[in-house]
Coordinates of C-alpha atoms and ligand atoms in Angstrom, one line a residue:
X9 CA -6.0 -26.7 19.5
X10 CA -3.8 -26.7 16.4
X11 CA -4.5 -23.4 14.6
X12 CA -3.6 -22.3 11.1
X13 CA -2.6 -18.6 11.0
X14 CA -2.9 -17.5 7.3
X15 CA -0.8 -14.3 7.1
X16 CA 0.5 -15.1 10.6
X17 CA 3.9 -13.5 10.1
X18 CA 2.3 -10.0 9.8
X19 CA 1.7 -7.4 12.5
X20 CA -1.4 -8.8 14.1
X21 CA -0.8 -12.5 13.3
X22 CA 2.6 -12.6 14.9
X23 CA 1.3 -11.1 18.2
X24 CA -1.6 -13.5 18.1
X25 CA 0.8 -16.4 17.5
X26 CA 2.6 -15.5 20.8
X27 CA -0.7 -15.3 22.7
X28 CA -1.9 -18.6 21.3
X29 CA 1.4 -20.4 22.0
X30 CA 1.5 -19.0 25.5
X31 CA -1.9 -20.3 26.2
X32 CA -0.8 -23.8 25.2
X33 CA -2.1 -24.0 21.6
X34 CA -0.1 -25.0 18.6
X35 CA 0.2 -22.8 15.5
X36 CA 1.0 -23.4 11.8
X37 CA 1.8 -20.2 9.9
X38 CA 1.4 -19.7 6.2
X39 CA 2.7 -16.5 4.8
X40 CA 4.2 -15.3 1.5
X41 CA 6.0 -12.5 3.3
X42 CA 4.6 -10.0 0.8
X43 CA 4.2 -7.6 3.7
X44 CA 6.3 -9.2 6.5
X45 CA 9.6 -10.8 7.3
X46 CA 10.5 -14.4 8.2
X47 CA 12.4 -12.9 11.1
X48 CA 9.0 -12.5 12.8
X49 CA 8.8 -16.3 13.0
X50 CA 12.2 -16.5 14.8
X51 CA 11.0 -13.8 17.2
X52 CA 7.8 -15.6 18.0
X53 CA 9.8 -18.8 18.8
X54 CA 12.3 -16.8 20.9
X55 CA 9.6 -15.1 23.0
X56 CA 7.6 -18.2 23.6
X57 CA 10.3 -20.9 23.6
X58 CA 8.0 -22.9 21.4
X59 CA 8.3 -24.2 17.8
X60 CA 6.2 -22.8 15.0
X61 CA 5.5 -24.8 11.9
X62 CA 5.9 -22.3 9.1
X63 CA 5.2 -22.5 5.3
X64 CA 6.2 -19.9 2.7
X65 CA 3.2 -20.0 0.4
X66 CA 0.6 -17.9 -1.2
X67 CA -2.7 -18.6 0.5
X68 CA -4.5 -18.2 -2.9
X69 CA -2.5 -21.2 -4.1
X70 CA -4.8 -24.2 -3.8
X71 CA -2.2 -26.9 -4.3
X72 CA 0.1 -25.3 -1.7
X73 CA -2.7 -24.9 0.8
X74 CA -3.9 -28.5 0.2
X75 CA -0.4 -29.6 1.2
X76 CA -0.6 -27.5 4.4
X77 CA -4.0 -29.0 5.3
X78 CA -2.8 -32.5 4.4
X79 CA 0.3 -32.3 6.5
X80 CA -1.3 -30.8 9.6
X81 CA -4.4 -31.9 11.6
X82 CA -6.0 -28.4 12.0
X83 CA -8.8 -27.5 14.4
X84 CA -9.3 -23.9 13.4
X85 CA -8.1 -21.2 10.9
X86 CA -7.4 -17.6 11.6
X87 CA -7.4 -15.6 8.3
X88 CA -5.1 -12.6 8.5
X89 CA -3.8 -12.9 5.0
X90 CA -4.9 -9.7 3.2
X91 CA -3.6 -6.6 1.6
X92 CA -4.6 -3.6 3.8
X93 CA -3.4 -0.3 2.5
X94 CA -6.5 1.8 1.9
X95 CA -4.9 4.3 -0.6
X96 CA -3.1 1.5 -2.5
X97 CA -6.5 -0.3 -2.9
X98 CA -7.9 2.7 -4.7
X99 CA -4.9 2.6 -7.2
X100 CA -4.9 -1.2 -7.5
X101 CA -8.4 -2.4 -6.9
X102 CA -8.2 -5.6 -8.9
X103 CA -5.1 -6.8 -7.0
X104 CA -6.9 -6.1 -3.7
X105 CA -10.1 -7.9 -4.7
X106 CA -8.1 -10.9 -6.2
X107 CA -5.8 -11.3 -3.2
X108 CA -8.3 -10.7 -0.4
X109 CA -11.2 -12.6 -1.8
X110 CA -9.3 -15.5 -3.4
X111 CA -7.4 -16.2 -0.1
X112 CA -10.7 -16.5 1.6
X113 CA -12.2 -18.8 -1.0
X114 CA -9.1 -21.0 -1.1
X115 CA -9.2 -21.3 2.7
X116 CA -12.9 -22.2 2.7
X117 CA -12.4 -24.8 0.0
X118 CA -9.5 -26.4 1.7
X119 CA -11.4 -26.4 5.0
X120 CA -14.3 -28.2 3.4
X121 CA -12.0 -30.8 1.9
X122 CA -10.1 -31.4 5.2
X123 CA -13.3 -31.2 7.3
X124 CA -12.1 -28.2 9.3
X125 CA -15.1 -26.4 10.7
X126 CA -13.9 -23.3 12.4
X127 CA -12.6 -20.0 11.0
X128 CA -11.9 -16.6 12.7
X129 CA -11.6 -13.7 10.2
X130 CA -9.8 -10.4 10.5
X131 CA -12.5 -7.9 9.6
X132 CA -12.5 -4.2 10.3
X133 CA -14.5 -1.4 11.7
X134 CA -14.4 0.0 8.2
X135 CA -17.4 -2.3 7.3
X136 CA -19.7 0.0 9.3
X137 CA -19.2 2.4 6.4
X138 CA -20.2 6.0 6.4
X139 CA -23.9 5.7 7.4
X140 CA -23.9 4.2 10.9
X141 CA -24.0 6.3 14.0
X142 CA -21.2 6.0 16.6
X143 CA -20.5 4.0 18.7
X144 CA -20.7 1.1 16.3
X145 CA -22.6 -1.9 17.5
X146 CA -22.5 -5.4 15.9
X147 CA -26.3 -5.3 15.2
X148 CA -25.9 -2.4 12.8
X149 CA -26.0 -3.2 9.0
X150 CA -22.8 -3.1 7.1
X151 CA -22.5 0.4 5.4
X152 CA -20.9 1.7 2.3
X153 CA -17.1 1.9 2.1
X154 CA -15.1 4.7 0.6
X155 CA -12.5 2.4 -0.9
X156 CA -11.9 -1.1 -2.4
X157 CA -10.1 -2.4 0.7
X158 CA -13.2 -1.8 2.8
X159 CA -15.4 -3.4 0.2
X160 CA -13.2 -6.5 0.2
X161 CA -13.9 -6.8 4.0
X162 CA -17.7 -6.3 3.4
X163 CA -17.6 -9.0 0.7
X164 CA -15.6 -11.5 2.7
X165 CA -17.9 -11.1 5.7
X166 CA -20.8 -11.9 3.3
X167 CA -19.0 -14.9 1.8
X168 CA -18.2 -16.4 5.2
X169 CA -21.7 -15.8 6.5
X170 CA -23.2 -17.5 3.4
X171 CA -20.9 -20.5 4.0
X172 CA -22.4 -21.0 7.4
X173 CA -25.9 -20.9 6.0
X174 CA -25.0 -23.7 3.6
X175 CA -22.9 -25.8 6.1
X176 CA -24.7 -26.0 9.5
X177 CA -21.5 -27.4 11.1
X178 CA -19.4 -24.4 10.2
X179 CA -18.4 -21.8 12.8
X180 CA -17.4 -18.4 11.6
X181 CA -16.3 -15.5 13.9
X182 CA -15.9 -12.1 12.3
X183 CA -13.7 -9.9 14.4
X184 CA -14.0 -6.2 13.6
X185 CA -10.8 -4.6 14.7
X186 CA -10.7 -0.9 15.4
X187 CA -7.2 0.8 15.3
X188 CA -4.5 -1.7 16.5
X189 CA -1.3 -0.1 17.7
X190 CA 1.5 -1.0 20.1
X191 CA 3.8 -3.9 20.2
X192 CA 4.9 -6.9 22.3
X193 CA 6.3 -5.6 25.6
X194 CA 9.6 -7.4 24.9
X195 CA 10.3 -5.0 22.1
X196 CA 11.0 -8.0 19.8
X197 CA 7.8 -7.9 17.8
X198 CA 6.0 -4.9 16.4
X199 CA 4.6 -3.2 13.3
X200 CA 7.1 -3.0 10.4
X201 CA 5.4 -1.3 7.5
X202 CA 7.2 -1.2 4.1
X203 CA 7.9 2.2 2.7
X204 CA 6.2 5.3 4.0
X205 CA 3.7 4.3 6.8
X206 CA 0.0 4.9 6.0
X207 CA -1.1 4.7 9.6
X208 CA -0.6 7.2 12.4
X209 CA 1.3 5.3 15.1
X210 CA 4.1 3.8 12.8
X211 CA 4.5 7.2 11.3
X212 CA 4.9 8.9 14.7
X213 CA 7.3 6.1 15.8
X214 CA 9.5 6.7 12.6
X215 CA 9.5 10.4 13.3
X216 CA 10.6 9.7 16.9
X217 CA 13.5 7.5 15.7
X218 CA 14.6 10.0 13.1
X219 CA 13.5 8.1 9.9
X220 CA 11.0 10.8 9.0
X221 CA 11.3 14.5 9.4
X222 CA 7.8 15.4 10.7
X223 CA 4.2 14.1 10.9
X224 CA 1.4 15.8 8.9
X225 CA -1.8 15.8 10.9
X226 CA -4.5 15.2 8.4
X227 CA -7.0 18.0 9.1
X228 CA -7.4 20.3 12.1
X229 CA -11.0 21.5 11.4
X230 CA -13.1 18.4 12.1
X231 CA -16.2 18.7 14.4
X232 CA -14.3 17.1 17.3
X233 CA -13.1 18.5 20.6
X234 CA -9.7 19.6 19.3
X235 CA -10.5 19.6 15.6
X236 CA -8.5 16.4 14.8
X237 CA -10.0 13.0 14.1
X238 CA -10.8 10.6 16.9
X239 CA -10.3 6.8 16.7
X240 CA -10.6 3.8 19.0
X241 CA -6.9 2.7 19.4
X242 CA -6.4 -0.8 20.8
X243 CA -3.2 -2.4 22.0
X244 CA -2.2 -5.2 19.7
X245 CA -1.7 -7.6 22.6
X246 CA -5.2 -7.0 23.8
X247 CA -6.3 -7.7 20.3
X248 CA -4.3 -10.9 20.2
X249 CA -6.0 -11.9 23.4
X250 CA -9.3 -11.3 21.7
X251 CA -8.3 -13.9 19.1
X252 CA -7.5 -16.4 21.8
X253 CA -11.0 -16.0 23.2
X254 CA -12.5 -16.0 19.8
X255 CA -10.9 -19.3 18.6
X256 CA -11.9 -21.0 21.9
X257 CA -15.5 -19.7 21.5
X258 CA -15.6 -20.6 17.7
X259 CA -14.6 -24.2 18.4
X260 CA -17.7 -24.6 20.6
X261 CA -20.1 -22.7 18.3
X262 CA -21.8 -23.0 14.9
X263 CA -23.0 -20.3 12.5
X264 CA -21.7 -16.7 12.2
X265 CA -20.9 -14.4 15.2
X266 CA -19.6 -10.9 14.9
X267 CA -17.5 -9.1 17.6
X268 CA -16.1 -5.6 17.8
X269 CA -12.6 -5.5 19.2
X270 CA -12.0 -2.0 20.4
X271 CA -11.7 -0.3 23.8
X272 CA -14.8 1.9 23.5
X273 CA -12.7 5.1 24.1
X274 CA -11.7 7.4 21.4
X275 CA -8.5 9.6 21.3
X276 CA -7.7 12.4 18.9
X277 CA -4.6 12.6 16.7
X278 CA -3.2 15.4 19.0
X279 CA -3.9 13.3 22.1
X280 CA -1.9 10.4 20.5
X281 CA 1.0 12.7 19.7
X282 CA 1.0 14.0 23.3
X283 CA 0.8 10.5 24.8
X284 CA 3.6 9.3 22.7
X285 CA 5.8 12.2 23.7
X286 CA 5.1 11.6 27.3
X287 CA 5.9 7.8 27.0
X288 CA 9.0 8.2 25.0
X289 CA 10.4 11.5 26.2
X290 CA 10.9 12.4 22.5
X291 CA 9.4 15.6 20.9
X292 CA 7.3 14.8 17.8
X293 CA 7.6 17.5 15.1
X294 CA 4.2 17.9 13.3
X295 CA 2.2 20.3 11.2
X296 CA -1.5 20.5 10.6
X297 CA -2.2 19.7 6.9
X298 CA -5.3 19.2 4.8
X299 CA -7.8 16.4 5.4
X300 CA -7.1 13.0 3.9
X301 CA -9.8 11.8 1.5
X302 CA -12.1 9.2 3.0
X303 CA -11.4 9.9 6.7
X304 CA -14.4 10.0 9.0
X305 CA -14.2 12.6 11.8
X306 CA -14.6 10.0 14.6
X307 CA -15.7 6.5 15.4
X308 CA -15.3 4.0 18.2
X309 CA -16.6 0.6 19.3
X310 CA -19.4 -0.5 21.6
X311 CA -17.3 -3.4 22.9
X312 CA -20.0 -4.9 25.2
X313 CA -20.7 -8.0 23.2
X314 CA -17.1 -9.2 23.3
X315 CA -17.1 -8.6 27.1
X316 CA -20.4 -10.4 27.7
X317 CA -20.0 -13.3 25.3
X318 CA -16.3 -13.9 25.1
X319 CA -15.4 -12.6 28.5
X320 CA -12.8 -10.3 26.8
X321 CA -11.8 -6.8 27.8
X322 CA -8.9 -4.6 27.1
X323 CA -6.4 -4.2 30.0
X324 CA -3.7 -2.0 28.4
X325 CA -3.8 1.8 28.5
X326 CA -2.8 4.4 25.9
X327 CA 0.4 4.9 27.8
X328 CA 1.2 1.1 27.4
X329 CA 0.4 1.4 23.6
X330 CA 2.9 4.3 23.3
X331 CA 5.5 2.9 25.6
X332 CA 5.5 -0.5 23.8
X333 CA 5.6 1.1 20.3
X334 CA 8.6 3.1 21.4
X335 CA 10.4 0.1 22.8
X336 CA 9.9 -1.8 19.6
X337 CA 10.9 1.1 17.4
X338 CA 13.9 2.1 19.4
X339 CA 15.2 -1.5 19.6
X340 CA 14.5 -2.1 15.9
X341 CA 14.9 1.4 14.2
X342 CA 14.8 -0.2 10.7
X343 CA 12.2 -2.8 11.6
X344 CA 13.1 -6.5 11.1
X345 CA 16.4 -6.9 9.2
X346 CA 15.2 -8.5 6.0
Ligands
NAD413 P1 0.0 -7.3 7.8 O1 0.2 -6.9 6.4 O2 1.1 -7.0 8.8 O3 -0.3 -8.9 7.8 C1 -0.9 -9.6 6.8 C2 0.0 -10.7 6.4 O4 -0.6 -11.5 5.3 C3 1.4 -10.3 5.9 O5 2.4 -11.1 6.6 C4 1.4 -10.6 4.4 O6 2.7 -11.0 4.0 C5 0.4 -11.8 4.4 N1 -0.2 -12.0 3.1 C6 -1.0 -11.2 2.4 N2 -1.5 -11.8 1.3 C7 -1.1 -13.0 1.4 C8 -1.2 -14.2 0.5 N3 -1.9 -14.1 -0.6 N4 -0.6 -15.3 0.9 C9 0.1 -15.4 2.0 N5 0.3 -14.4 2.8 C10 -0.3 -13.2 2.5 O7 -1.4 -6.7 8.3 P2 -2.0 -6.8 9.8 O8 -2.0 -5.4 10.3 O9 -1.3 -7.8 10.6 O10 -3.5 -7.2 9.4 C11 -3.9 -8.5 9.4 C12 -5.3 -8.6 8.9 O11 -6.1 -7.7 9.7 C13 -5.5 -8.1 7.5 O12 -6.5 -8.9 6.8 C14 -6.0 -6.7 7.7 O13 -6.8 -6.2 6.6 C15 -6.9 -6.8 8.9 N6 -7.0 -5.5 9.7 C16 -5.9 -4.8 10.0 C17 -6.1 -3.6 10.7 C18 -4.9 -2.8 11.0 O14 -5.1 -1.6 11.3 N7 -3.7 -3.3 11.1 C19 -7.4 -3.2 11.0 C20 -8.5 -3.9 10.6 C21 -8.3 -5.1 10.0
WQD414 C1 -5.7 7.4 12.2 C2 -5.9 8.9 12.3 C3 -5.8 10.0 10.2 C4 -1.6 9.2 9.4 C5 -7.1 2.6 8.9 C6 -8.0 2.0 7.9 C7 -9.0 1.1 8.6 C8 -8.3 0.1 9.5 C9 -7.3 0.8 10.4 C10 -7.8 -1.9 8.3 C11 -6.8 9.4 11.2 C12 -4.7 10.4 11.1 C13 -2.8 9.3 10.0 C14 -0.8 10.4 9.3 C15 -2.6 11.6 10.4 N1 -7.5 -0.8 8.8 N2 -3.3 10.4 10.5 N3 -1.4 11.6 9.8 O1 -7.6 5.7 8.9 O2 -8.5 5.3 11.2 O3 -7.9 3.4 9.8 O4 -6.4 1.6 9.6 O5 -8.9 -2.3 8.3 O6 -9.7 0.4 7.6 O7 -8.7 3.0 7.2 O8 -6.1 4.7 10.7 O9 -3.8 5.1 11.4 O10 -4.4 5.7 9.0 O11 -5.3 7.1 10.9 O12 -3.1 12.7 10.9 O13 0.3 10.5 8.7 O14 -4.6 9.5 12.2 O15 -6.3 11.1 9.5 O16 -7.5 10.4 11.8 P1 -7.6 4.9 10.1 P2 -4.8 5.6 10.5

């Protein structure tokens, strides 16, 4: 298949590009590099030995996207192009709603014009909100989110689902990611956040490499086994493989299907620190600080549906996640050279 990766130069998109190319698919990447580097494209090509068709464009830009759809015969779209910083979304809600929702609408309009009938969407476990019981199952109703970022995901899921009600030939797969971490095992691709990392693993990796002094653990008094929050961390290459299975499924399917992409096993913040120290041999300086607003004590996936329907399951361990993160960070201490 020829697959458009909107936002494909980013963390998850770049790893997915490698997985798709390695499986024999072709990829077209559109990115405005607002949160990534063009160097990621070179690395994808270097790892796979295959050529990527890449456009520098804003996915909201209808004229630019028409050109992309006009110049390429596309079979499916994967929509990664979103702003994703939870705290920033509270400060800049309009920018988040504009970017995340408009990219989705532009893609749907261009797909309609070009008769492309298949889209896989980067959703998030955040759509389960605050009400649902753990582990999260796809049959649960979407919940209420504590921030605009989460609401954009809820709204985009709804928009995409509505589109399949109106167009019976359309296939939508909503992938609800849990907590992606890790990197390609070559050490050439990885997560390269701009500024101070919001997420746990990139923060730990930057402490390990000496870019940050110490980690603050957000809260040590949660009702969890060791008092720190628990999450379902998933290796980004297992997640990438989930996209491969999802596009192949979506191409044969019509209507909306939702899949959790997680391992089903939670780890606490302290367990992640310990696992990283073991994998890297580096001591991680940390202190327990106050809770971060909006954090839930714990959640993880019921990942049975993806196993049963897509034949997908995770194969990489927490040790792999830490080892590969460390390889990426130590080989690229400042991330991609921009
Ligand atoms: P990322 O920021 O690394 O990748 C997103 C990419 O989209 C970046 O390359 C960015 O430059 C690009 N982009 C953003 N807006 C654009 C626009 N208007 N036009 C063109 N390009 C644009 O993030 P990621 O971690 O790879 O996440 C990919 C998707 O998965 C996002 O939609 C995110 O919300 C979702 N997601 C991520 C996580 C996570 O923890 N990383 C969890 C759940 C869901
Ligand atoms: C993990 C754990 C923190 C940083 C976020 C989004 C979610 C999804 C994935 C996109 C939590 C703790 C973190 C630090 C810490 N993204 N932590 N010190 O919050 O589970 O999920 O990313 O959809 O929507 O909310 O991930 O990596 O930020 O935090 O103690 O400096 O690490 O409190 O328990 P989170 P995270």
